[in-house]
XYZ file of C-alpha atoms in Angstrom:
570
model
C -48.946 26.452 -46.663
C -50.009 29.902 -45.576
C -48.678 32.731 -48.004
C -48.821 36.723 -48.340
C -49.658 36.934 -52.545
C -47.534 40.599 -52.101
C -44.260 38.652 -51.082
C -45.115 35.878 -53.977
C -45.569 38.578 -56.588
C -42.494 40.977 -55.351
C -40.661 37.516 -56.007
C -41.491 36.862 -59.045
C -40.935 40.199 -60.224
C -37.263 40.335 -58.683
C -36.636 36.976 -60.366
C -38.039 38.268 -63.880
C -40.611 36.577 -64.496
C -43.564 39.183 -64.246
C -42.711 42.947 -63.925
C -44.146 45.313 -61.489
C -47.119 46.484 -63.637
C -48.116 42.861 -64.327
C -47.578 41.841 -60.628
C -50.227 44.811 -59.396
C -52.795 44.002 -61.950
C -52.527 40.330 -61.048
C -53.254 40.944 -57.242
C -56.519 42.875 -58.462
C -57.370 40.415 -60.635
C -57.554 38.026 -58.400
C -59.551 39.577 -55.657
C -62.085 40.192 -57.975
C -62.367 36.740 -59.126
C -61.700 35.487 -55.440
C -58.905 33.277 -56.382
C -55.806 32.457 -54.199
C -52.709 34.205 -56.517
C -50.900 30.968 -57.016
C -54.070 29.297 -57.896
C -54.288 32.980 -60.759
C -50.979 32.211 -61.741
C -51.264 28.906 -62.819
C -54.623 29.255 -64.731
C -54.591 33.128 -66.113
C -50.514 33.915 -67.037
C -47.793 32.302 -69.281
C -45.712 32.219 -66.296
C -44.077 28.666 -65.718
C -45.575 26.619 -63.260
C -41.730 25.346 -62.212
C -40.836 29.173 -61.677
C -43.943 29.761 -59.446
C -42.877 27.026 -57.234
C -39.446 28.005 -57.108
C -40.689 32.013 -55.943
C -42.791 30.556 -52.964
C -39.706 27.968 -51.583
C -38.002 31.346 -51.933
C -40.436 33.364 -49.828
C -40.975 30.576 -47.327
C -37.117 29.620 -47.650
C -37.205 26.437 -47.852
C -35.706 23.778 -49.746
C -36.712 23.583 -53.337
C -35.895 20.704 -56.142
C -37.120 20.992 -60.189
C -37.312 16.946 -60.127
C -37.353 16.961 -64.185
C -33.638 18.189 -64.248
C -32.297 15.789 -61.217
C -31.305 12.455 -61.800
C -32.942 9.181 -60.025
C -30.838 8.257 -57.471
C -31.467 4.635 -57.302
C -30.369 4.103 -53.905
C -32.737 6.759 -52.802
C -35.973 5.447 -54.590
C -34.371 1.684 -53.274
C -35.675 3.221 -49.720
C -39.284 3.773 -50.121
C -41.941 1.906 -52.068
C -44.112 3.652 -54.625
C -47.213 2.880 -52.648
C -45.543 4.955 -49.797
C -44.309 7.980 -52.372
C -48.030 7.945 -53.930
C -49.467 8.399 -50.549
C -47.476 10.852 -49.588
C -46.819 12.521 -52.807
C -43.236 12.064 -52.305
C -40.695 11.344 -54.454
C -36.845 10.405 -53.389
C -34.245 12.081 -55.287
C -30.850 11.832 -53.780
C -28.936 9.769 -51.162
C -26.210 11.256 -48.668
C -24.340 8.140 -47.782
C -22.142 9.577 -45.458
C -24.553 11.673 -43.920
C -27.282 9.095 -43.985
C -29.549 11.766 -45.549
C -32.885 11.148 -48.082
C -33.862 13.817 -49.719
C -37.721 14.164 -51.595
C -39.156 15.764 -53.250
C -42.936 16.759 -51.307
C -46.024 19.050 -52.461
C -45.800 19.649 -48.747
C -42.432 20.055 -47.411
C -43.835 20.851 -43.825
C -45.670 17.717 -43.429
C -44.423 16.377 -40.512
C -46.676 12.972 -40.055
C -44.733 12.160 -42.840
C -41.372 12.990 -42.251
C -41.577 10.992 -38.810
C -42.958 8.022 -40.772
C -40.502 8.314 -42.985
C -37.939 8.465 -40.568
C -38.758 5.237 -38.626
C -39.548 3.183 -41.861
C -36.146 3.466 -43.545
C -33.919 4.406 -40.397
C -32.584 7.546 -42.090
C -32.617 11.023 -41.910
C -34.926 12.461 -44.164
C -34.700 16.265 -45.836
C -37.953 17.153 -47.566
C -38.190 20.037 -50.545
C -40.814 21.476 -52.012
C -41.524 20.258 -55.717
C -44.304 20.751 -58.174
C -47.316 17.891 -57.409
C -47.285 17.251 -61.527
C -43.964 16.789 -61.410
C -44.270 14.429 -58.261
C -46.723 12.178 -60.141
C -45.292 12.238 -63.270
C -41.484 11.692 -62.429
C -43.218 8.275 -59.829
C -43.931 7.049 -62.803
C -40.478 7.270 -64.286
C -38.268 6.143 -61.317
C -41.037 3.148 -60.249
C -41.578 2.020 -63.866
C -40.272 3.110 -67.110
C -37.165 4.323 -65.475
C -34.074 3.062 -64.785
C -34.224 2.110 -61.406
C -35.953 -0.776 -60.648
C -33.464 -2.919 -62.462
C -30.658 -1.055 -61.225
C -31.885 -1.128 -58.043
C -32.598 -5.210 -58.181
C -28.925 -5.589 -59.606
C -27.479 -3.557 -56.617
C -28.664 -5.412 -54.378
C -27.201 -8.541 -55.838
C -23.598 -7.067 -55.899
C -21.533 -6.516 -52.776
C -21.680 -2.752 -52.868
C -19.514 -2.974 -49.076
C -16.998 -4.646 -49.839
C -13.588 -2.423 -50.041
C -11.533 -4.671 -52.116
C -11.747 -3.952 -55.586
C -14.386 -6.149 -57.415
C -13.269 -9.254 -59.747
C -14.480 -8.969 -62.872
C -15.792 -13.101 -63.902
C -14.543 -13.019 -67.504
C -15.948 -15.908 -68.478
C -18.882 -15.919 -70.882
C -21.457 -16.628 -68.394
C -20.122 -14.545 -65.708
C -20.087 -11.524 -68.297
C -23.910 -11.962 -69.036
C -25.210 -13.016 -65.736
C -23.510 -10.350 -63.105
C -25.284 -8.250 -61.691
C -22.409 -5.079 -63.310
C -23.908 -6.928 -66.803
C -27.459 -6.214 -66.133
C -27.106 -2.896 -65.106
C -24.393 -2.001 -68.291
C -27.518 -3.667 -70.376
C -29.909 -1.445 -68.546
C -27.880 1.640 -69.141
C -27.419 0.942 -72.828
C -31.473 -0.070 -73.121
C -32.396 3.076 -71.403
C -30.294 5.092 -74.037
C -31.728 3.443 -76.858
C -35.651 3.501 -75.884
C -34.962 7.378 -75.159
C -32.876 8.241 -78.569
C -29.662 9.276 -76.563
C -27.038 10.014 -78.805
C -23.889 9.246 -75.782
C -23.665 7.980 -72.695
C -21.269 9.737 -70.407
C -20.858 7.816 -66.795
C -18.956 10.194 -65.165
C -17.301 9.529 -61.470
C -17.474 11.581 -58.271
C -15.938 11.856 -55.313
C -19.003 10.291 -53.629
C -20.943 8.321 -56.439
C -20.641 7.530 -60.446
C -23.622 9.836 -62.771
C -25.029 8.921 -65.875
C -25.823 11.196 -68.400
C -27.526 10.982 -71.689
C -27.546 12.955 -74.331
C -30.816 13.493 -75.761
C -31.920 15.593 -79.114
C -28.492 17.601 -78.017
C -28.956 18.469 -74.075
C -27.346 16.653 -71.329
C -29.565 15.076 -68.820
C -28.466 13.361 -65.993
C -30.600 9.850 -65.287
C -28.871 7.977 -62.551
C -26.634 7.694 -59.673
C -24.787 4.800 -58.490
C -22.859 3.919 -55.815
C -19.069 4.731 -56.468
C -17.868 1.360 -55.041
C -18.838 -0.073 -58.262
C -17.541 2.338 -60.254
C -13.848 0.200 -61.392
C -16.335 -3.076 -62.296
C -19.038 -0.820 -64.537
C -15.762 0.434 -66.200
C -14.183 -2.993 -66.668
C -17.202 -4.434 -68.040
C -17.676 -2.248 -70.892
C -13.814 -2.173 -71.679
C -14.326 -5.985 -72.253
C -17.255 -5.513 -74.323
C -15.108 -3.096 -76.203
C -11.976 -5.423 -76.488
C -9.888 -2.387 -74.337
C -6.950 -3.387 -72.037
C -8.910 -3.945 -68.239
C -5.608 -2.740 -66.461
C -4.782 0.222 -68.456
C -5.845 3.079 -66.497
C -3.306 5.820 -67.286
C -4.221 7.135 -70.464
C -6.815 7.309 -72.756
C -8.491 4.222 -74.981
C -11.031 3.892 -77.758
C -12.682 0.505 -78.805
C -16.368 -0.357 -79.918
C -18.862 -3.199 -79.447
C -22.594 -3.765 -80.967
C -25.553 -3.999 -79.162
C -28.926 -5.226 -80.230
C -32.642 -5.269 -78.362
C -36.048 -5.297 -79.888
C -34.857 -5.686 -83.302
C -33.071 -1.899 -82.554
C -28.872 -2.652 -83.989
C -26.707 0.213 -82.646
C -22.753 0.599 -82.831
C -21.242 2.113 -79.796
C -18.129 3.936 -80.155
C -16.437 3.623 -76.802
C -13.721 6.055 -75.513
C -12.139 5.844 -71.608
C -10.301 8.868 -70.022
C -8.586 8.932 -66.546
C -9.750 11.578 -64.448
C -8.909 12.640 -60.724
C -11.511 10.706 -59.882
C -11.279 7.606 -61.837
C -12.281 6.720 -65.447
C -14.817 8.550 -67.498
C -16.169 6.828 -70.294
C -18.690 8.297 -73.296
C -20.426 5.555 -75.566
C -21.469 7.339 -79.145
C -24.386 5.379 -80.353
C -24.639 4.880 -83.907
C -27.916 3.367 -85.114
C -27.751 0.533 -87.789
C -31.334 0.601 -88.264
C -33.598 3.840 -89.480
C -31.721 4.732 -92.909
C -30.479 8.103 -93.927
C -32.803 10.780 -93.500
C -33.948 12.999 -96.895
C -32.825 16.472 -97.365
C -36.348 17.957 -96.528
C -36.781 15.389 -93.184
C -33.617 17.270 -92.052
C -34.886 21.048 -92.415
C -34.668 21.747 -95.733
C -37.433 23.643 -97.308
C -38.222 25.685 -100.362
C -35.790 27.615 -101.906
C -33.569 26.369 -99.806
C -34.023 22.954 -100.941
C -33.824 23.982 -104.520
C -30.462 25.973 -104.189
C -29.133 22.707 -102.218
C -30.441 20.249 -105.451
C -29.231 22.681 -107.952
C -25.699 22.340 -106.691
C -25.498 19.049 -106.042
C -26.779 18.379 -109.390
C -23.524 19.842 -110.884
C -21.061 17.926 -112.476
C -17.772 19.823 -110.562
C -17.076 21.961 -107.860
C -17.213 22.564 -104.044
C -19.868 22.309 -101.877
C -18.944 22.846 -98.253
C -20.996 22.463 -95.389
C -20.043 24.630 -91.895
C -20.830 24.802 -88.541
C -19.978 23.697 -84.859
C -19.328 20.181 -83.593
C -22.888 18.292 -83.420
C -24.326 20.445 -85.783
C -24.985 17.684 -87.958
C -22.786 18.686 -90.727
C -22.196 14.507 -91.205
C -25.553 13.537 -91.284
C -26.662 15.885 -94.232
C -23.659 15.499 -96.060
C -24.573 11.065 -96.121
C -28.252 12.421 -97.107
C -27.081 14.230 -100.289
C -24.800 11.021 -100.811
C -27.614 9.200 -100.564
C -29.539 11.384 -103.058
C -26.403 10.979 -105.584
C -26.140 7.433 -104.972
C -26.382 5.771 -108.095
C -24.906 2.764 -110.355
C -23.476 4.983 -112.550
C -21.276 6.979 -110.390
C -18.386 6.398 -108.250
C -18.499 7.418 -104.708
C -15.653 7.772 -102.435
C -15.543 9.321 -98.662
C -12.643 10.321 -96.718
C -13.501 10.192 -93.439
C -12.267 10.624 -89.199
C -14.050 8.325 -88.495
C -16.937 6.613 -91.062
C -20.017 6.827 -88.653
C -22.280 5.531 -91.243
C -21.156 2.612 -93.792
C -23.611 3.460 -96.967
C -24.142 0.808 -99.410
C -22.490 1.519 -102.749
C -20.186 3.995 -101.762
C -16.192 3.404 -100.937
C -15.492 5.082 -97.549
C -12.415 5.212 -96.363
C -11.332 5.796 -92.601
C -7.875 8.240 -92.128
C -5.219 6.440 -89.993
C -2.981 9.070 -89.179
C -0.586 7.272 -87.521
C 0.252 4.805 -90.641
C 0.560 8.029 -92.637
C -3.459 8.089 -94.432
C -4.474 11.493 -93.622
C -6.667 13.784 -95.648
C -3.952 15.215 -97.808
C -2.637 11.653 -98.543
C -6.157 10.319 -98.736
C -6.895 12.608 -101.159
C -4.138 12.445 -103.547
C -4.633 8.487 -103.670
C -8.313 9.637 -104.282
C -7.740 11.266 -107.408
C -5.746 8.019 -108.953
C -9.369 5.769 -108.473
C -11.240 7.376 -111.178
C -14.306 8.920 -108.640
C -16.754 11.090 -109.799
C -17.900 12.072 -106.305
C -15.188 12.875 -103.473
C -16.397 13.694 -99.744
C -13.215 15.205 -97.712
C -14.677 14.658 -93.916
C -12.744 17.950 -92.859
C -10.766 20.839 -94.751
C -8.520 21.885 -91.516
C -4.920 22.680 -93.192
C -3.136 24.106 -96.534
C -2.511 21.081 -98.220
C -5.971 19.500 -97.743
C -7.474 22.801 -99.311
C -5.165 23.023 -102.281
C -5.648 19.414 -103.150
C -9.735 19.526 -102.755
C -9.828 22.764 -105.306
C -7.397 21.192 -107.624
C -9.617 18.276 -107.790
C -12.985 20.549 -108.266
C -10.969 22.033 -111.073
C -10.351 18.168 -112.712
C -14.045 17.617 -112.881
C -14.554 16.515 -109.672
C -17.705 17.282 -107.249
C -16.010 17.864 -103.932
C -17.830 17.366 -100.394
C -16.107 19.053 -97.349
C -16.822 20.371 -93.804
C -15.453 23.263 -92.718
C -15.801 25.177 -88.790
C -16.970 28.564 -89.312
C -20.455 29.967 -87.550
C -21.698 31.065 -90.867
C -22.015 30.513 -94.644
C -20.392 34.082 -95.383
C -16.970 33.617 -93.161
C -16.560 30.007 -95.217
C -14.532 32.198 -98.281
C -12.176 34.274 -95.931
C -11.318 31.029 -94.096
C -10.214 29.342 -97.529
C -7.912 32.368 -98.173
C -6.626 31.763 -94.644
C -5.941 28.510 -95.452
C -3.852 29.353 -98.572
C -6.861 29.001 -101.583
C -6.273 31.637 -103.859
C -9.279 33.965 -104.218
C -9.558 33.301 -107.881
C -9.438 29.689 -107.423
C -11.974 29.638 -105.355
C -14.419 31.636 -107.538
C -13.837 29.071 -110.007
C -14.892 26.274 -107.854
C -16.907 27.065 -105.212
C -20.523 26.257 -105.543
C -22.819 26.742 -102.880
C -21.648 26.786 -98.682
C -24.195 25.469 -96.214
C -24.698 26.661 -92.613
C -26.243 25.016 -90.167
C -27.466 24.308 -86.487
C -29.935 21.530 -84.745
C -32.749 22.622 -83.046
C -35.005 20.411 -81.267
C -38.653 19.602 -82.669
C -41.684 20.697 -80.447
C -42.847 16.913 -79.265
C -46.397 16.359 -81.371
C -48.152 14.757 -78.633
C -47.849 17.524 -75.827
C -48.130 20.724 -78.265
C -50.163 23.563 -77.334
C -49.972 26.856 -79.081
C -50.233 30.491 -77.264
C -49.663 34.292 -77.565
C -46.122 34.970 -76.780
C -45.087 38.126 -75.312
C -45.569 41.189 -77.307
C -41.504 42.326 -77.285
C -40.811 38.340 -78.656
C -43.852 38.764 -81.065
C -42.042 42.145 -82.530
C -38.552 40.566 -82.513
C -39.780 37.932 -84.501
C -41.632 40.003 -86.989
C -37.929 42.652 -86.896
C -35.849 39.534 -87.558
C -37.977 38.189 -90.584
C -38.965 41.416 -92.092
C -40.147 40.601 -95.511
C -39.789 37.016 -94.788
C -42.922 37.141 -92.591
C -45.503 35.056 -94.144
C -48.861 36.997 -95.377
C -51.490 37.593 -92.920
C -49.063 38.168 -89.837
C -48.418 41.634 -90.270
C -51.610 42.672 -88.587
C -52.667 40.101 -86.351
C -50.569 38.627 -83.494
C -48.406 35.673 -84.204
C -48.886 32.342 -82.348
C -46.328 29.645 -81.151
C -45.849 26.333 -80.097
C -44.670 24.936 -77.281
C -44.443 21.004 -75.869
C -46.303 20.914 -72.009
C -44.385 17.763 -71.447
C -45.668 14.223 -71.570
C -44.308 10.560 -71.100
C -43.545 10.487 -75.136
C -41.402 13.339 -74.439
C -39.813 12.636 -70.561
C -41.824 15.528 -69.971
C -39.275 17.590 -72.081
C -41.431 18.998 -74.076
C -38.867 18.229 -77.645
C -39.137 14.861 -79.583
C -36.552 14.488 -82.139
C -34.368 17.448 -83.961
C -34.727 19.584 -87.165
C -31.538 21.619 -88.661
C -31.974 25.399 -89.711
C -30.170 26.216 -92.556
C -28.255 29.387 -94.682
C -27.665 28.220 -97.778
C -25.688 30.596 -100.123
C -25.561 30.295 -103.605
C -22.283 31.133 -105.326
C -23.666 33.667 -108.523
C -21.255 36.209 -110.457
C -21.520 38.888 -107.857
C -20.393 36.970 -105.215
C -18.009 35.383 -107.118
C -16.263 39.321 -108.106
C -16.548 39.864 -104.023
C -14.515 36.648 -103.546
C -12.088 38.049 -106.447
C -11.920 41.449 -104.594
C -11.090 39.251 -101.214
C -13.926 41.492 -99.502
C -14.671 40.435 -95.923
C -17.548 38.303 -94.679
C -19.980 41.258 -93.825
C -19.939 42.298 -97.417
C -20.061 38.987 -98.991
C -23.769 38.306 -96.698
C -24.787 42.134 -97.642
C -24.944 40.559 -101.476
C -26.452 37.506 -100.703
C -28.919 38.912 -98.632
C -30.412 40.953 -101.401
C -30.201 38.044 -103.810
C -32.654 36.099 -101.157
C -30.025 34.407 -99.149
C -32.052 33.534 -95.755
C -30.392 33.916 -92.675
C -30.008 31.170 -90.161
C -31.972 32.763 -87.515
C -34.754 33.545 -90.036
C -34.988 29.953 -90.842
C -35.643 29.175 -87.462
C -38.161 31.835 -87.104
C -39.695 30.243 -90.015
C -39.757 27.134 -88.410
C -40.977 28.139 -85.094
C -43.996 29.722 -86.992
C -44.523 26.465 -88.467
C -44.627 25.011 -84.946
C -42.035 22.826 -85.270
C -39.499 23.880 -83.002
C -39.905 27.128 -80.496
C -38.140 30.504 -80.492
C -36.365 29.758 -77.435
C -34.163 27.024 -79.033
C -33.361 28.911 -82.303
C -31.642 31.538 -80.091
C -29.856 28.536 -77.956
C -28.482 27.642 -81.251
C -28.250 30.209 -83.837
C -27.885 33.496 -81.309
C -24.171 34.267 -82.434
């Protein structure tokens, strides 16, 4: 593919990727080292390899497709053989049905030889668009063999995908294991296990059902199926979840375990009618693993030591804030874990219990035969517990009982939604806690977020841009660990491997604001000051901001600047 470098560059600067200075002194530089630009680009600059493909299917305008955020169509890849997409370095991506269109994915979208042979080998139209060659090898790989498809593929083609009658579901034990709708519910739930997906969402179309997972927090979408067997994928996990099969109007919840390769999970099933049929998401819960400690999670230094200081106390409040998925629940059953002993009784309240904890009395609210959190609470207080976790302070009467039992000699565990440790007090007063009340109990309030952690097998560390370099130095200030100030800083980043699904991110870390309740804090919360003031003081008694945490983090190499600002940028 023939290309004029000026048009590349003035493409890449209008996108943002390089600015104009940058873009001239590239051109020279690679004359001089007699280098086609693209071939400059990819060794000598930080600019993405994805974004350099995406600038020349601009300039040539043609089709382009970033195959590492498109699902596998399995009727697509069901077309071609991998021999044929390795020869061709090709790789099928999405299936018009009505149009009777493949589209691929091609390092050379103009290849004509192949788009004939194409043609006549499957009897369809076929569309090609330019994609990165790594990505071309790398995402064969997935769709031929680790993926999903092969067995979805296999199972399609046992079930009559043509027929327009709605398909019978076999209910009896054999038919529910053997059916082709079994294998590829098994194969969906498999897939979400071997890549640590927290829910499956299978989401229908007007033209086809998607699967999504959601993996260390991000959606990706890993599959497309025909629609036509959208009712019977639907009915099949509504028996697995004891749900009614005919009730299609309104919402349902149920839940079913599933084991494989010694891996136990508990999938929390919900169904919602759409326009467009039922939607169901699958929360997986994993049996197996444990509870992770308080410094696996994030926690570090004096952080870690304000958080065991608290928790140590015989009384008070200790809440814990932040957005849903922020994994407010899974630190709060680490410090449960921490006080889990013999000696002391345990009880949760909680909507629902995700985790059952050995030695601890958890108790599930059923608001609709009258156990809520208020009523929860108050039965609480008559069962003699030393330790009481409140799942969610969200009205009056929750808040007044939770002090009042801080103030019995009670350690109290709550959640609360607020975007930062500060704006935890003013939302107590808004919830009716007297400000003098709540100097008397409250102990320490925990922020926090989930970033994802830079995958170890793919990480490379480089010189980041010098305005990210100073923003990270600004932000830190005298947090900035010695021997920074003067020399550049360097970060980590994952290139993407098979560990990862070329993601770059294995796993999550939290980042944390942890502020300590001391005397002057407590005379702002008597004085009812606002949030701003209240983080003024605790910033110059050491309190370290969210963001900073991250930053601290990302210096460490353990997660990158870019997802501390996806998270913590409020």
């Amino acid at each position: 593919m023939d290309l004029n470098p000026k048009l590349l560059l003035n493409q890449l600067v209008k996108n943002g990727d390089i600015d104009q200075a940058e873009a001239d002194r590239i051109e020279v530089e690679s004359l001089k080292k007699n280098l086609d630009v693209r071939d400059y680009l990819y060794e000598f600059t930080s600019v993405s390899k994805i974004n350099i493909v995406k600038a020349v299917s601009e300039v040539l305008n043609i089709p382009f497709v970033d195959l590492e955020n498109s699902p596998i169509d399995s009727q697509a890849v069901g077309f071609i053989s991998e021999s044929i997409a390795r020869s061709y370095e090709i790789l099928p991506y999405k299936y018009d049905a009505k149009a009777g269109v493949i589209y691929l994915g091609a390092v050379d979208p103009f290849n004509n030889n192949a788009i004939d042979f194409l043609e006549k080998k499957t009897g369809k139209r076929v569309i090609l668009s330019l994609a990165d060659n790594h990505q071309i090898s790398k995402m064969i790989d997935l769709a031929y063999s680790q993926g999903l498809s092969p067995e979805v593929r296999d199972a399609l083609k046992e079930y009559p995908t043509t027929s327009r009658e709605s398909p019978k579901i076999e209910l009896s034990a054999a038919g529910i294991s053997e059916a082709p709708i079994a294998k590829i519910v098994s194969t969906i739930l498999e897939f979400a296990i071997k890549s640590r997906a927290s829910d499956i969402h299978i989401e229908p179309e007007e033209g086809r059902t998607k699967v999504r997972y959601r993996i260390d927090g991000i959606l990706h979408e890993k599959l497309s199926l025909p629609k036509s067997i959208h009712d019977a994928l639907i009915s099949r996990i509504k028996i697995l979840s004891e749900m009614k099969i005919d009730e299609k109007r309104i919402p349902q919840d149920g839940r079913f375990g599933f084991k494989i390769h010694g891996e136990e999970v508990d999938l929390r099933v919900s169904t919602l009618p759409t326009v467009n049929g039922e939607k169901v998401v699958m929360r997986l819960l994993k049996k197996t693993g444990g509870i992770p400690s308080l410094f696996d999670l994030g926690l570090r230094g004096p952080q870690l030591k304000d958080v065991e200081e608290a928790i140590t106390k015989p009384y008070g409040i200790i809440l814990i804030t932040g957005p849903t998925g922020s994994g407010k629940t899974t630190t709060l059953y680490s410090i449960l874990s921490r006080l889990n002993k013999p000696m002391v009784n345990i009880m949760t309240l909680e909507d629902p219990v995700e985790y059952q904890i050995t030695g601890i009395n958890q108790v599930q609210i059923n608001p609709q035969a009258g156990l809520t959190f208020a009523n929860g609470l108050r039965a609480f207080l008559r069962q003699d517990p030393n330790i009481i976790l409140v799942g969610e302070i969200r009205d009056h009467e929750t808040t007044q009982l939770a002090i009042q039992a801080a103030l019995t000699g009670h350690l109290v565990f709550s959640t609360l939604h607020t975007n930062d440790s500060a704006t935890a007090i003013p939302r107590l007063i808004d919830l009716g806690a007297e400000s003098f009340l709540i100097a008397s109990v409250l102990t320490a309030v925990i922020a926090q977020r989930i970033c994802r952690r830079v995958c170890p097998n793919c990480k490379v560390f480089y010189d980041p841009p010098a305005q990210v370099q100073e923003n990270v130095k600004t932000v830190l200030g005298n947090l900035l660990p010695k021997g920074y100030e003067n020399k550049p800083i360097k970060l980590a980043r994952g290139e993407g491997c098979n560990e990862c699904n070329q993601t770059g991110y294995i796993g999550r870390i939290a980042i944390f604001e942890v502020l300590k309740v001391t005397g002057s804090i407590n005379r702002l919360v008597l004085q009812q000051s606002g949030a701003h003031e209240i983080e003024d003081a605790a910033r110059k008694e050491g309190l370290v901001m969210m963001k900073q945490d991250g930053y601290l983090k990302a210096l460490d190499g353990l997660t990158t600047v870019e997802e501390v600002l996806r998270v913590a940028e409020v």
